[in-house]
Each structure stands twice: as structure tokens, then as C-alpha cells.
Amino acid sequence: MRSRRALSSLITSSSEADPEFFRTVLWSDEAIFKLNGLINRHNCVYWAFENPNLVLHQELNVSGIVVWAGICTHTIVGPYFFENEKVNGTTYLDMLQNLKIELAESTVFAGHQMTLQQDGAPAHFSVQVRTFLNENFPGWIARR
């Protein structure tokens, strides 16, 4: 809860200081898709008046793919695919380096300093990733 309040305060103060703030944020997230047709439901919420007593069965070690994408203003960035590999600091850094090249070559983002938003996944918080973000996306938004 504390980090959500901090994020809300950061976004509020940034948008008050710069009315164009939301146009410069690249909002991003990942989704995991498995070959057995199931998706990672860690962000799914089930609402009911009574406890639905849901039990979700999950197979272990099923091959799949992680898909990363971002959205900024009216533009979708990506998707980037992590096929049959775990997303860790090294693989995520490689994706960020490719993302930096894509944004630099894009006419949509020409002349704009982008603020990258990401969640607090462990790969996003590795030392090498934070160093890259500090150098290439100053003001990036996530847990610190």
C-alpha cells in the first residue's frame, strides 16, 4: 500500500509540474502464455457476493512464452517475446537495450525524453537493469 501511495504522489506531482507528463510515459507490462492454453492469472481477481471456493489447477514446467509490450499516448511499443526462457536481469536488460534503439529510431518519439514505467518484477530490479535505466531513462517509474 505504501508504494502505491508513493506512486500516486509521484504521478500527481509530475503531472502538475508538466501537463504533458502522461504523453511521455511508456506504460509497460508482461503476460505469460503457456502451450497448454493456460495463462498466468496472478493479476486476476474474482468478485462474488459469496466465496466462490475457486480452485485453479496448474501444471508445472509447461513450455510457454513471456510477452512484453508498452503503450504511450496512441502508440504501442513491442511486443517483445521471451521464448522458452526465464526473464531475468540479463534477458530483460537485452530487451531494454533493443527498446532504446527502437525508440531512438522512431519518429513518434523523436526529440522526447521517455519515462519508462514498469512493475516490481525481480528482473526489473537487478543492479544492471537499474544502472541502464538511470543512464537511459532518467526518472523511470517502479519500485526503487
PDB file of C-alpha atoms in Angstrom:
ATOM      1  CA  MET A   1       0.000   0.000   0.000  1.00  0.00           C
ATOM      2  CA  ARG A   2       2.822   2.371   0.846  1.00  0.00           C
ATOM      3  CA  SER A   3       4.396   2.058  -2.611  1.00  0.00           C
ATOM      4  CA  ARG A   4       1.018   2.707  -4.277  1.00  0.00           C
ATOM      5  CA  ARG A   5       0.672   5.941  -2.330  1.00  0.00           C
ATOM      6  CA  ALA A   6       4.214   6.930  -3.254  1.00  0.00           C
ATOM      7  CA  LEU A   7       3.483   6.176  -6.916  1.00  0.00           C
ATOM      8  CA  SER A   8       0.239   8.175  -6.763  1.00  0.00           C
ATOM      9  CA  SER A   9       2.064  11.136  -5.229  1.00  0.00           C
ATOM     10  CA  LEU A  10       4.828  10.912  -7.837  1.00  0.00           C
ATOM     11  CA  ILE A  11       2.377  10.823 -10.736  1.00  0.00           C
ATOM     12  CA  THR A  12       0.253  13.633  -9.293  1.00  0.00           C
ATOM     13  CA  SER A  13       3.219  15.934  -8.679  1.00  0.00           C
ATOM     14  CA  SER A  14       4.780  15.104 -12.067  1.00  0.00           C
ATOM     15  CA  SER A  15       1.559  15.821 -13.952  1.00  0.00           C
ATOM     16  CA  GLU A  16       1.047  19.086 -12.048  1.00  0.00           C
ATOM     17  CA  ALA A  17       4.609  20.183 -12.863  1.00  0.00           C
ATOM     18  CA  ASP A  18       4.331  19.118 -16.516  1.00  0.00           C
ATOM     19  CA  PRO A  19       0.886  18.894 -18.166  1.00  0.00           C
ATOM     20  CA  GLU A  20       2.472  16.765 -20.930  1.00  0.00           C
ATOM     21  CA  PHE A  21       3.790  14.214 -18.412  1.00  0.00           C
ATOM     22  CA  PHE A  22       1.365  11.438 -19.380  1.00  0.00           C
ATOM     23  CA  ARG A  23       2.358  11.794 -23.042  1.00  0.00           C
ATOM     24  CA  THR A  24       5.956  10.931 -22.151  1.00  0.00           C
ATOM     25  CA  VAL A  25       5.336   7.837 -20.015  1.00  0.00           C
ATOM     26  CA  LEU A  26       5.792   4.439 -21.620  1.00  0.00           C
ATOM     27  CA  TRP A  27       3.486   2.184 -19.566  1.00  0.00           C
ATOM     28  CA  SER A  28       4.613  -1.447 -19.744  1.00  0.00           C
ATOM     29  CA  ASP A  29       3.748  -4.938 -18.550  1.00  0.00           C
ATOM     30  CA  GLU A  30       4.275  -8.600 -19.339  1.00  0.00           C
ATOM     31  CA  ALA A  31       1.982 -11.576 -19.764  1.00  0.00           C
ATOM     32  CA  ILE A  32       2.856 -15.267 -19.641  1.00  0.00           C
ATOM     33  CA  PHE A  33       1.225 -17.701 -22.069  1.00  0.00           C
ATOM     34  CA  LYS A  34       1.654 -21.476 -21.742  1.00  0.00           C
ATOM     35  CA  LEU A  35       1.429 -24.066 -24.531  1.00  0.00           C
ATOM     36  CA  ASN A  36      -1.319 -25.901 -22.650  1.00  0.00           C
ATOM     37  CA  GLY A  37      -3.583 -22.881 -23.195  1.00  0.00           C
ATOM     38  CA  LEU A  38      -3.465 -21.539 -19.654  1.00  0.00           C
ATOM     39  CA  ILE A  39      -2.292 -18.033 -18.853  1.00  0.00           C
ATOM     40  CA  ASN A  40      -0.667 -16.743 -15.694  1.00  0.00           C
ATOM     41  CA  ARG A  41      -3.558 -15.418 -13.614  1.00  0.00           C
ATOM     42  CA  HIS A  42      -1.543 -13.672 -10.907  1.00  0.00           C
ATOM     43  CA  ASN A  43      -3.345 -10.404 -11.701  1.00  0.00           C
ATOM     44  CA  CYS A  44      -6.840 -11.897 -11.973  1.00  0.00           C
ATOM     45  CA  VAL A  45      -9.411 -11.005  -9.335  1.00  0.00           C
ATOM     46  CA  TYR A  46     -12.673 -12.885  -8.904  1.00  0.00           C
ATOM     47  CA  TRP A  47     -15.563 -10.910  -7.418  1.00  0.00           C
ATOM     48  CA  ALA A  48     -18.566 -12.607  -5.840  1.00  0.00           C
ATOM     49  CA  PHE A  49     -21.066 -11.952  -3.072  1.00  0.00           C
ATOM     50  CA  GLU A  50     -20.059 -15.255  -1.513  1.00  0.00           C
ATOM     51  CA  ASN A  51     -16.784 -17.157  -1.523  1.00  0.00           C
ATOM     52  CA  PRO A  52     -16.735 -18.974  -4.900  1.00  0.00           C
ATOM     53  CA  ASN A  53     -14.264 -21.529  -3.497  1.00  0.00           C
ATOM     54  CA  LEU A  54     -12.331 -21.459  -6.741  1.00  0.00           C
ATOM     55  CA  VAL A  55      -9.503 -23.909  -7.130  1.00  0.00           C
ATOM     56  CA  LEU A  56      -7.171 -23.264 -10.040  1.00  0.00           C
ATOM     57  CA  HIS A  57      -5.165 -26.305 -11.089  1.00  0.00           C
ATOM     58  CA  GLN A  58      -1.777 -25.569 -12.552  1.00  0.00           C
ATOM     59  CA  GLU A  59       0.696 -27.809 -14.337  1.00  0.00           C
ATOM     60  CA  LEU A  60       4.343 -27.250 -13.533  1.00  0.00           C
ATOM     61  CA  ASN A  61       7.144 -26.633 -16.026  1.00  0.00           C
ATOM     62  CA  VAL A  62       4.930 -26.165 -19.084  1.00  0.00           C
ATOM     63  CA  SER A  63       6.713 -24.507 -22.007  1.00  0.00           C
ATOM     64  CA  GLY A  64       5.479 -21.084 -22.903  1.00  0.00           C
ATOM     65  CA  ILE A  65       6.292 -17.540 -23.807  1.00  0.00           C
ATOM     66  CA  VAL A  66       6.523 -14.225 -21.978  1.00  0.00           C
ATOM     67  CA  VAL A  67       5.273 -11.233 -23.958  1.00  0.00           C
ATOM     68  CA  TRP A  68       6.270  -7.659 -23.023  1.00  0.00           C
ATOM     69  CA  ALA A  69       4.622  -4.584 -24.518  1.00  0.00           C
ATOM     70  CA  GLY A  70       4.295  -0.912 -23.766  1.00  0.00           C
ATOM     71  CA  ILE A  71       1.837   1.827 -24.605  1.00  0.00           C
ATOM     72  CA  CYS A  72       2.490   5.543 -24.835  1.00  0.00           C
ATOM     73  CA  THR A  73      -0.019   8.158 -25.939  1.00  0.00           C
ATOM     74  CA  HIS A  74      -1.516   6.478 -29.024  1.00  0.00           C
ATOM     75  CA  THR A  75       1.356   4.123 -29.808  1.00  0.00           C
ATOM     76  CA  ILE A  76       2.002   0.501 -28.902  1.00  0.00           C
ATOM     77  CA  VAL A  77       5.648  -0.425 -28.407  1.00  0.00           C
ATOM     78  CA  GLY A  78       6.658  -4.019 -28.925  1.00  0.00           C
ATOM     79  CA  PRO A  79       5.699  -6.716 -28.430  1.00  0.00           C
ATOM     80  CA  TYR A  80       8.924  -8.364 -27.311  1.00  0.00           C
ATOM     81  CA  PHE A  81       8.930 -12.120 -26.861  1.00  0.00           C
ATOM     82  CA  PHE A  82      10.922 -14.177 -24.375  1.00  0.00           C
ATOM     83  CA  GLU A  83      10.513 -17.679 -25.792  1.00  0.00           C
ATOM     84  CA  ASN A  84      11.272 -20.689 -23.585  1.00  0.00           C
ATOM     85  CA  GLU A  85      13.470 -18.632 -21.316  1.00  0.00           C
ATOM     86  CA  LYS A  86      13.034 -17.149 -17.918  1.00  0.00           C
ATOM     87  CA  VAL A  87      13.021 -13.372 -17.790  1.00  0.00           C
ATOM     88  CA  ASN A  88      15.931 -12.395 -15.577  1.00  0.00           C
ATOM     89  CA  GLY A  89      18.125  -9.321 -15.254  1.00  0.00           C
ATOM     90  CA  THR A  90      20.259 -10.287 -18.262  1.00  0.00           C
ATOM     91  CA  THR A  91      17.421 -11.097 -20.678  1.00  0.00           C
ATOM     92  CA  TYR A  92      15.392  -8.065 -19.555  1.00  0.00           C
ATOM     93  CA  LEU A  93      18.432  -5.783 -19.990  1.00  0.00           C
ATOM     94  CA  ASP A  94      18.901  -7.120 -23.526  1.00  0.00           C
ATOM     95  CA  MET A  95      15.254  -6.274 -24.282  1.00  0.00           C
ATOM     96  CA  LEU A  96      15.686  -2.770 -22.805  1.00  0.00           C
ATOM     97  CA  GLN A  97      18.760  -2.159 -24.968  1.00  0.00           C
ATOM     98  CA  ASN A  98      16.758  -3.132 -28.067  1.00  0.00           C
ATOM     99  CA  LEU A  99      13.877  -0.952 -26.853  1.00  0.00           C
ATOM    100  CA  LYS A 100      16.214   2.041 -26.518  1.00  0.00           C
ATOM    101  CA  ILE A 101      17.330   1.558 -30.143  1.00  0.00           C
ATOM    102  CA  GLU A 102      13.705   1.223 -31.331  1.00  0.00           C
ATOM    103  CA  LEU A 103      12.659   4.407 -29.516  1.00  0.00           C
ATOM    104  CA  ALA A 104      15.684   6.313 -30.856  1.00  0.00           C
ATOM    105  CA  GLU A 105      14.815   5.311 -34.433  1.00  0.00           C
ATOM    106  CA  SER A 106      11.096   6.057 -34.054  1.00  0.00           C
ATOM    107  CA  THR A 107       9.696   9.278 -35.487  1.00  0.00           C
ATOM    108  CA  VAL A 108       6.875   9.131 -32.909  1.00  0.00           C
ATOM    109  CA  PHE A 109       9.305   9.564 -30.022  1.00  0.00           C
ATOM    110  CA  ALA A 110      11.836  11.818 -31.770  1.00  0.00           C
ATOM    111  CA  GLY A 111      13.037  14.600 -29.506  1.00  0.00           C
ATOM    112  CA  HIS A 112      11.143  13.333 -26.450  1.00  0.00           C
ATOM    113  CA  GLN A 113      12.670  12.031 -23.234  1.00  0.00           C
ATOM    114  CA  MET A 114      10.606   8.966 -22.357  1.00  0.00           C
ATOM    115  CA  THR A 115       9.784   7.922 -18.796  1.00  0.00           C
ATOM    116  CA  LEU A 116       9.599   4.140 -18.574  1.00  0.00           C
ATOM    117  CA  GLN A 117       7.081   2.639 -16.136  1.00  0.00           C
ATOM    118  CA  GLN A 118       7.489  -0.959 -15.069  1.00  0.00           C
ATOM    119  CA  ASP A 119       6.257  -3.132 -12.233  1.00  0.00           C
ATOM    120  CA  GLY A 120       8.404  -4.545  -9.484  1.00  0.00           C
ATOM    121  CA  ALA A 121       9.291  -7.908 -11.020  1.00  0.00           C
ATOM    122  CA  PRO A 122      12.699  -9.178  -9.846  1.00  0.00           C
ATOM    123  CA  ALA A 123      14.206  -8.862 -13.352  1.00  0.00           C
ATOM    124  CA  HIS A 124      13.278  -5.165 -13.382  1.00  0.00           C
ATOM    125  CA  PHE A 125      15.174  -4.577 -10.167  1.00  0.00           C
ATOM    126  CA  SER A 126      18.565  -6.140 -10.937  1.00  0.00           C
ATOM    127  CA  VAL A 127      21.590  -3.868 -10.496  1.00  0.00           C
ATOM    128  CA  GLN A 128      22.478  -3.941 -14.197  1.00  0.00           C
ATOM    129  CA  VAL A 129      18.905  -3.036 -15.205  1.00  0.00           C
ATOM    130  CA  ARG A 130      18.691  -0.163 -12.697  1.00  0.00           C
ATOM    131  CA  THR A 131      22.048   1.174 -13.896  1.00  0.00           C
ATOM    132  CA  PHE A 132      20.872   1.076 -17.522  1.00  0.00           C
ATOM    133  CA  LEU A 133      17.561   2.730 -16.626  1.00  0.00           C
ATOM    134  CA  ASN A 134      19.278   5.504 -14.658  1.00  0.00           C
ATOM    135  CA  GLU A 135      21.528   6.249 -17.645  1.00  0.00           C
ATOM    136  CA  ASN A 136      18.933   5.920 -20.423  1.00  0.00           C
ATOM    137  CA  PHE A 137      15.506   6.540 -18.871  1.00  0.00           C
ATOM    138  CA  PRO A 138      16.082   9.049 -16.052  1.00  0.00           C
ATOM    139  CA  GLY A 139      13.029   9.338 -13.847  1.00  0.00           C
ATOM    140  CA  TRP A 140      11.865   5.785 -14.618  1.00  0.00           C
ATOM    141  CA  ILE A 141       8.894   4.676 -12.550  1.00  0.00           C
ATOM    142  CA  ALA A 142       8.891   1.484 -10.452  1.00  0.00           C
ATOM    143  CA  ARG A 143       9.890   0.310  -7.027  1.00  0.00           C
ATOM    144  CA  ARG A 144      13.344   1.539  -6.083  1.00  0.00           C
TER     145      ARG A 144
END
